[in-house]
Short mmCIF file of C-alpha atoms in Angstrom, two decimals:
data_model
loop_
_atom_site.label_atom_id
_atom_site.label_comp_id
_atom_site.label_asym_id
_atom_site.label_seq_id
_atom_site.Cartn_x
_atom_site.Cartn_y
_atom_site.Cartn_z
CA UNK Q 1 22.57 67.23 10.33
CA UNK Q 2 24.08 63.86 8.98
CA UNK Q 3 20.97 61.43 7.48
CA UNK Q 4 19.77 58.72 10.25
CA UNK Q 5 20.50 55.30 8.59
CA UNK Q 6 17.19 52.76 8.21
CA UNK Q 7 17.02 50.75 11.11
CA UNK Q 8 18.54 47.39 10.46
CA UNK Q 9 16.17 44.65 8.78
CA UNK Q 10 17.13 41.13 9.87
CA UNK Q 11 17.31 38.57 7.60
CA UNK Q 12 15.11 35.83 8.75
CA UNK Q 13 16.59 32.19 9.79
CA UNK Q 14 14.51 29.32 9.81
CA UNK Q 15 16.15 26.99 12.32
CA UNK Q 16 15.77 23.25 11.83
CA UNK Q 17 16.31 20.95 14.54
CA UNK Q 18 16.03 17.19 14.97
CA UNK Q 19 13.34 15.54 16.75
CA UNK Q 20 13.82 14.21 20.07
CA UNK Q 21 13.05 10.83 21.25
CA UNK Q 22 10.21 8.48 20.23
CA UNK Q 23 7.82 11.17 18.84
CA UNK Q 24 4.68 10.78 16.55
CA UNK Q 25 4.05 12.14 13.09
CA UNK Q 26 4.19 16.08 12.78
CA UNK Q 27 0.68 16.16 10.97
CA UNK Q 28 1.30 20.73 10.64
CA UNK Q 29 4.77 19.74 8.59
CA UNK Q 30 3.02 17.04 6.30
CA UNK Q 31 0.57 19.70 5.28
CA UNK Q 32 3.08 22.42 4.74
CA UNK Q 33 4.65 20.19 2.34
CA UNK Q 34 1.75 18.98 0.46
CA UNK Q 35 2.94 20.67 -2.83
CA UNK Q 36 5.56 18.73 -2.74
CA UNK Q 37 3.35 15.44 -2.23
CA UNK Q 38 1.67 16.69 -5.27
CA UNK Q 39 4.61 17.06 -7.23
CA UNK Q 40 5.87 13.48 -6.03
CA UNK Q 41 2.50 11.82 -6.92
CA UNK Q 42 2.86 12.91 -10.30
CA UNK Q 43 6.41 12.43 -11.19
CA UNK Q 44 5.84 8.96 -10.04
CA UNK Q 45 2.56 8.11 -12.31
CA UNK Q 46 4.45 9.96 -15.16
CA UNK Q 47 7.58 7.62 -14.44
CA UNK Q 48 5.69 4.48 -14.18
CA UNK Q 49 4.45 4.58 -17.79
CA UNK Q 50 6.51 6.53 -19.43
CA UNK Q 51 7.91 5.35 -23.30
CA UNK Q 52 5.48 2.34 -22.58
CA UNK Q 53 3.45 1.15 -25.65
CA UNK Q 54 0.40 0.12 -23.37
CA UNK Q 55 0.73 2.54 -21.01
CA UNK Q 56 -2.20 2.64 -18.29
CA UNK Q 57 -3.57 -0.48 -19.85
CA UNK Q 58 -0.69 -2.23 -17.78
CA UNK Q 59 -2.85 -1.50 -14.64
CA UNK Q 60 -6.21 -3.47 -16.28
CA UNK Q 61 -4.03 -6.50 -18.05
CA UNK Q 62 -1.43 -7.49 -15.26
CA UNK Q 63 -5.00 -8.95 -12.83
CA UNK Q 64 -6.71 -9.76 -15.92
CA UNK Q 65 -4.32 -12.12 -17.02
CA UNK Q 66 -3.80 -13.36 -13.85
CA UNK Q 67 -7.63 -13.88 -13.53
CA UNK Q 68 -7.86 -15.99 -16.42
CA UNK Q 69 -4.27 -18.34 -15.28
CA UNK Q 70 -5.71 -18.51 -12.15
CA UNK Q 71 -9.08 -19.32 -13.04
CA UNK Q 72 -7.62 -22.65 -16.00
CA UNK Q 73 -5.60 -23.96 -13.42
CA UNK Q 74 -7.16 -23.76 -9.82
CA UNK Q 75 -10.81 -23.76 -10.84
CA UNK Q 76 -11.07 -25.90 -14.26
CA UNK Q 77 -7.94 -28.44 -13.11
CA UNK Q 78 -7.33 -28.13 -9.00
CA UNK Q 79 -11.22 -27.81 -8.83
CA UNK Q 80 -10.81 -25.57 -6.09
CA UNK Q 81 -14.53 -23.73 -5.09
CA UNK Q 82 -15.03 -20.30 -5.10
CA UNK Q 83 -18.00 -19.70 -2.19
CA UNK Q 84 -20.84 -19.86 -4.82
CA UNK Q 85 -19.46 -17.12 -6.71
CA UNK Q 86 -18.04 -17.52 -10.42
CA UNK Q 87 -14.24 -18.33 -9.48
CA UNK Q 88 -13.32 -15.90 -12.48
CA UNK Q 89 -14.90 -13.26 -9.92
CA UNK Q 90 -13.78 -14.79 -7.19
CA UNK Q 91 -10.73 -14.09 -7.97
CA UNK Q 92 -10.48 -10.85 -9.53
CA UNK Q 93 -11.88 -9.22 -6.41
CA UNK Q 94 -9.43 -10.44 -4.67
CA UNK Q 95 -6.25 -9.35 -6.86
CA UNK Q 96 -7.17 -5.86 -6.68
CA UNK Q 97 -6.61 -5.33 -2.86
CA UNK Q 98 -3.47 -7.67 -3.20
CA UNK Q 99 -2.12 -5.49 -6.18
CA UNK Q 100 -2.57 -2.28 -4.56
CA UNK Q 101 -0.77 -3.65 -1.32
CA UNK Q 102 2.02 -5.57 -3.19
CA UNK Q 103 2.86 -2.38 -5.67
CA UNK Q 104 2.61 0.41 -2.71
CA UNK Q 105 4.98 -2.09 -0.73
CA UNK Q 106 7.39 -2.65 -3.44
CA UNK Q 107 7.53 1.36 -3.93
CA UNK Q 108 7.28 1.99 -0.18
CA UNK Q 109 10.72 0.06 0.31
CA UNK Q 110 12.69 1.49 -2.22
CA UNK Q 111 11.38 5.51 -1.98
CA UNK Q 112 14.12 6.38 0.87
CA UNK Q 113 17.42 4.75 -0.97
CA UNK Q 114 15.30 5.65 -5.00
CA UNK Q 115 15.66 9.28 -3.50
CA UNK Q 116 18.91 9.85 -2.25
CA UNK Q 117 19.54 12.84 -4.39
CA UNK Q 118 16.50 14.71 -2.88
CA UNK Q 119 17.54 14.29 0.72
CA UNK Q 120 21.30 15.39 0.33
CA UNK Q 121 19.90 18.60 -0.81
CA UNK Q 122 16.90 19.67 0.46
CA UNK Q 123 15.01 19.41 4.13
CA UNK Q 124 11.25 17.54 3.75
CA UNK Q 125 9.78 15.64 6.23
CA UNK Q 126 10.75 12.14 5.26
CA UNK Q 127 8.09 10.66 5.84
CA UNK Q 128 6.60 11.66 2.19
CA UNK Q 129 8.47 9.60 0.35
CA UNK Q 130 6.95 6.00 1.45
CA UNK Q 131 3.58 7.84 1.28
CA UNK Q 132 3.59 8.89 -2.12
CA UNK Q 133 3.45 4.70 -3.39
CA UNK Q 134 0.17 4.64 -1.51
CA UNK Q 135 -1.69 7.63 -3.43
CA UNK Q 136 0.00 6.67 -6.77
CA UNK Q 137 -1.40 2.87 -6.40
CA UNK Q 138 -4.73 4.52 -5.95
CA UNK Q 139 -5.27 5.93 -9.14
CA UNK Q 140 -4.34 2.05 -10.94
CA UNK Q 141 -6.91 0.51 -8.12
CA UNK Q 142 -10.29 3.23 -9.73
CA UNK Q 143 -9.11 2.25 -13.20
CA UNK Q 144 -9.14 -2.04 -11.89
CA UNK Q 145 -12.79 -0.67 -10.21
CA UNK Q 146 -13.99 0.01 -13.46
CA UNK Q 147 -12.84 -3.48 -14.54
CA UNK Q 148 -14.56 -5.29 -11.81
CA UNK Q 149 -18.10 -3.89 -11.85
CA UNK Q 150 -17.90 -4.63 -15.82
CA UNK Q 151 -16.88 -8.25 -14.58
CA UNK Q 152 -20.24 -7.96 -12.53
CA UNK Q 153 -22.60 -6.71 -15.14
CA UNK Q 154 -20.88 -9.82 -17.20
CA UNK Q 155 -22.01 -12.72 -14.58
CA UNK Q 156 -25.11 -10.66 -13.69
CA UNK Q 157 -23.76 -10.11 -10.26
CA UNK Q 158 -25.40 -6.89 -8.11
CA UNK Q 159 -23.20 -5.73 -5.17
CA UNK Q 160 -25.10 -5.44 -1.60
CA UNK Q 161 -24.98 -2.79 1.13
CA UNK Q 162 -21.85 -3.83 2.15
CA UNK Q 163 -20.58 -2.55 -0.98
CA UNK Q 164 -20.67 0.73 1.38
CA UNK Q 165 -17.80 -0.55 3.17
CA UNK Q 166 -15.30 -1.24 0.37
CA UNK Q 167 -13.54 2.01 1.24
CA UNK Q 168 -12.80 1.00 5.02
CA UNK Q 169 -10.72 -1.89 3.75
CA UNK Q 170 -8.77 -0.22 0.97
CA UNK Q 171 -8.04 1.98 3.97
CA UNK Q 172 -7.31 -0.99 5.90
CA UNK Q 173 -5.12 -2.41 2.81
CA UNK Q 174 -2.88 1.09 2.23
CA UNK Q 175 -2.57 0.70 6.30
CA UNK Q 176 -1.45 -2.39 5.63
CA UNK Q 177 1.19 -1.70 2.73
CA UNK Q 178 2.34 1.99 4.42
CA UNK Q 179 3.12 -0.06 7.77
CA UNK Q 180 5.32 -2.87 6.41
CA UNK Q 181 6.98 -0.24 4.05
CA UNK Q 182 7.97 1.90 6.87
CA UNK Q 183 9.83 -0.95 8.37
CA UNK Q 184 10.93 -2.39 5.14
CA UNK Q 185 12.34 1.45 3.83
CA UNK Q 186 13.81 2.15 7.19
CA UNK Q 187 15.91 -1.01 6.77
CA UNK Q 188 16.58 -0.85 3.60
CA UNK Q 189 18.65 2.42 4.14
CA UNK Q 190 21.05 0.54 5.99
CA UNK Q 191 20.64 -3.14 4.88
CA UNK Q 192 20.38 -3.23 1.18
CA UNK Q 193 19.53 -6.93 0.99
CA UNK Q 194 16.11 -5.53 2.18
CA UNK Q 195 15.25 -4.20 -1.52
CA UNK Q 196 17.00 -7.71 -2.70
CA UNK Q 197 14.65 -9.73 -0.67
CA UNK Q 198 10.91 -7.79 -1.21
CA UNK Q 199 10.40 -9.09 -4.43
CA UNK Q 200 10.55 -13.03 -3.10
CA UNK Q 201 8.48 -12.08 0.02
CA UNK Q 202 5.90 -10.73 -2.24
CA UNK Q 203 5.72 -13.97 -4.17
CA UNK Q 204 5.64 -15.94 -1.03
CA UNK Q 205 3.06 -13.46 0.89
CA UNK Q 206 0.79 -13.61 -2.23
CA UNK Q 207 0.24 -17.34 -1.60
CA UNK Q 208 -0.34 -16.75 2.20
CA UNK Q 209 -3.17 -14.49 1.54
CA UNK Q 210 -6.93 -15.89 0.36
CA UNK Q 211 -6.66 -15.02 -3.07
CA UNK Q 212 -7.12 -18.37 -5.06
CA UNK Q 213 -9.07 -19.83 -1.78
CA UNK Q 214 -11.16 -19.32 0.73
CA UNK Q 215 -9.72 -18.58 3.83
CA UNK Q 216 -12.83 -21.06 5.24
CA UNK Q 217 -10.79 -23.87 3.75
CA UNK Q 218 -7.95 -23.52 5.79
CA UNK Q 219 -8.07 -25.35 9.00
CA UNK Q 220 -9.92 -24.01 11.89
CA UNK Q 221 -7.15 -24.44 14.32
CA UNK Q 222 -4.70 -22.97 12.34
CA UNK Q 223 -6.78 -19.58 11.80
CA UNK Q 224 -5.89 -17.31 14.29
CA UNK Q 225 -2.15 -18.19 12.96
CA UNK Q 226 -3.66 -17.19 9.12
CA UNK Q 227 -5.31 -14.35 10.27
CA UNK Q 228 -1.61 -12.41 11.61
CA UNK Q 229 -1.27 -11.86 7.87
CA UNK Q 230 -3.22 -8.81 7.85
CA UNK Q 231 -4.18 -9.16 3.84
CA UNK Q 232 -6.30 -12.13 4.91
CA UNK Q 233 -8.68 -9.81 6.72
CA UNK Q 234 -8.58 -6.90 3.79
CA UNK Q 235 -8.87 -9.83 1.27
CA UNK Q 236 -12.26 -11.24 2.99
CA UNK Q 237 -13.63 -8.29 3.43
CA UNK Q 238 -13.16 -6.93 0.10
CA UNK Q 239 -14.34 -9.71 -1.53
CA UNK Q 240 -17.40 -10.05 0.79
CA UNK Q 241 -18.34 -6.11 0.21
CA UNK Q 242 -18.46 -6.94 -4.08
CA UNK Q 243 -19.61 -10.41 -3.76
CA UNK Q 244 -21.17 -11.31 -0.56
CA UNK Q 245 -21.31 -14.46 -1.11
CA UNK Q 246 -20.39 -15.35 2.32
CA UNK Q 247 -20.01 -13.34 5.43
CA UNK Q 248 -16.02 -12.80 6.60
CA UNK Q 249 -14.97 -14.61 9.60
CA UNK Q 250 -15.51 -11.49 12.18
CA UNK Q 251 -12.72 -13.02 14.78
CA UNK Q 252 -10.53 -13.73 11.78
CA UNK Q 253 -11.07 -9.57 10.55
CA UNK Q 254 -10.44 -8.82 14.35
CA UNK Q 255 -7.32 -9.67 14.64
CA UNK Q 256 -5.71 -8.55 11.23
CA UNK Q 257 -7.10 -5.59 12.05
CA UNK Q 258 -4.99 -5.61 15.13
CA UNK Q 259 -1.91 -6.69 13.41
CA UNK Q 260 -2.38 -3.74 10.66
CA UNK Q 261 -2.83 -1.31 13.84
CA UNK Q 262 0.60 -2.42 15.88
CA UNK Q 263 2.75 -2.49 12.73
CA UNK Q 264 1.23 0.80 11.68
CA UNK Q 265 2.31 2.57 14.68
CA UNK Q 266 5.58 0.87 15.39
CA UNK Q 267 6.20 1.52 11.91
CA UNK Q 268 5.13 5.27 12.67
CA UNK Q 269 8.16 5.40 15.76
CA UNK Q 270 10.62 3.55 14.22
CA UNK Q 271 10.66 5.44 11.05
CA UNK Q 272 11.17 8.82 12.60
CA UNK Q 273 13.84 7.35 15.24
CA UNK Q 274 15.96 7.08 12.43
CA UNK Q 275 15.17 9.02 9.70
CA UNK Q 276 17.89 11.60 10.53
CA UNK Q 277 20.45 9.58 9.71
CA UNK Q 278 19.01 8.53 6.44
CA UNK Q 279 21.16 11.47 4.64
CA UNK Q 280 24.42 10.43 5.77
CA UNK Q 281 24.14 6.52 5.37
CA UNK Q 282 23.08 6.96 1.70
#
């Protein structure tokens, strides 16, 4: 009798095919890859300060110098007021939420072209990439935390219950950053002057945004103008949740709120209409 041979054993084949029309964000694939996130996270802290003599401190001395040159020159010489808050405080509070957005914006925009190498070879959901600025920023914004409530304890200043809400607008201000990076990194694939040009509309943005005011100084009819800049709501309500000093201009809040919500989502669907043909433009 000749010998049966083992049934044949397939070798499995994972197909991959590309999504279809304007779709939303595969939540299942995101988690699948979350090793990977992991592993991106901490390449990119371990990049950031590598062969650097200072090292994390670089995360408490770039807004603490800017504190104090903001403080000389638009408190002690402009004169500029502060809400009834010390202006050195004033201030601070609201660098943090503009650092976190500026940095995870800057690193947003340049994750799809700084990672060319990875998407020739391998097949990750894209999308990764311009999130991995946003957790990375996080762990410099604790460390700047630490700063501020020393800051506090300095001018004798004791946060109240709307301290509760600081974490809704850091939300609000990585919603913020992720949104306008998703455009910004989508473009930037095909346009390079889009990495050229982020660095200016950082400056400019910075001095759009309520950091060395009060957004109650600028004009009343030209608010609902201000307030499309969604940092002016994050900014306000930051500061108000340490400080609360004075209560945020609710209608103001509304609609940056709104603007962070459409350019989140449009960010969202254009982002994955073209992210297949990231690989073969770069």
């Amino acid at each position: 009798m000749p010998e049966t041979e083992p049934p044949f054993d397939p070798v499995p084949v994972t197909v991959i095919e590309p999504p279809r029309g304007w779709i939303g964000i595969n939540v299942g694939e995101l988690w699948r890859y979350r090793d990977l996130f992991a592993l991106l996270v901490q390449r990119d802290l371990v990049a950031r300060y590598r062969q650097s003599i200072i090292g994390i401190g670089w995360a408490v001395l770039r807004p603490l110098i800017s504190m104090i040159i903001f403080t000389f020159i638009f408190s002690k010489v402009a004169g500029i007021p502060s809400d009834g808050s010390p202006y050195a405080l004033f201030t601070f509070s609201a660098l943090l939420p503009w650092l976190y957005f500026s940095g995870t914006l800057q690193t947003s925009t340049s994750s799809i072209v700084g990672s060319a190498h990875l998407l020739r070879k391998v097949y990750f959901p894209r999308l990764i990439l311009p999130l991995v600025g946003a957790v990375t920023g996080l762990v410099e914004l604790l460390i700047q935390f630490v700063v501020l409530i020393g800051l506090m304890f300095w001018y004798q200043f004791a946060p109240g219950w709307q301290i509760v809400l600081a974490p809704l607008f850091i939300l609000m201000a990585a919603a913020s950053a992720v949104s306008a990076g998703l455009w910004l990194t989508a473009l930037n694939v095909k346009y390079r002057d889009i990495g050229q040009a982020v660095p200016f509309l950082v400056q400019a943005w910075m001095w759009l945004c309520p950091i060395v005011y009060s957004s109650s100084q600028v004009p009343e009819e030209v608010r609902p103008i201000y307030a499309l800049n969604p940092m002016v709501g994050v900014i306000e309500g930051f500061r108000w949740c340490f400080l609360g000093t004075t209560t945020p201009d609710w209608n103001i809040m509304a609609i940056s709120f709104a603007v962070v919500l459409i350019m989140l989502l449009s960010g969202l669907l254009y982002f994955r209409k073209v992210e297949d043909g990231f690989a073969d433009i770069i």
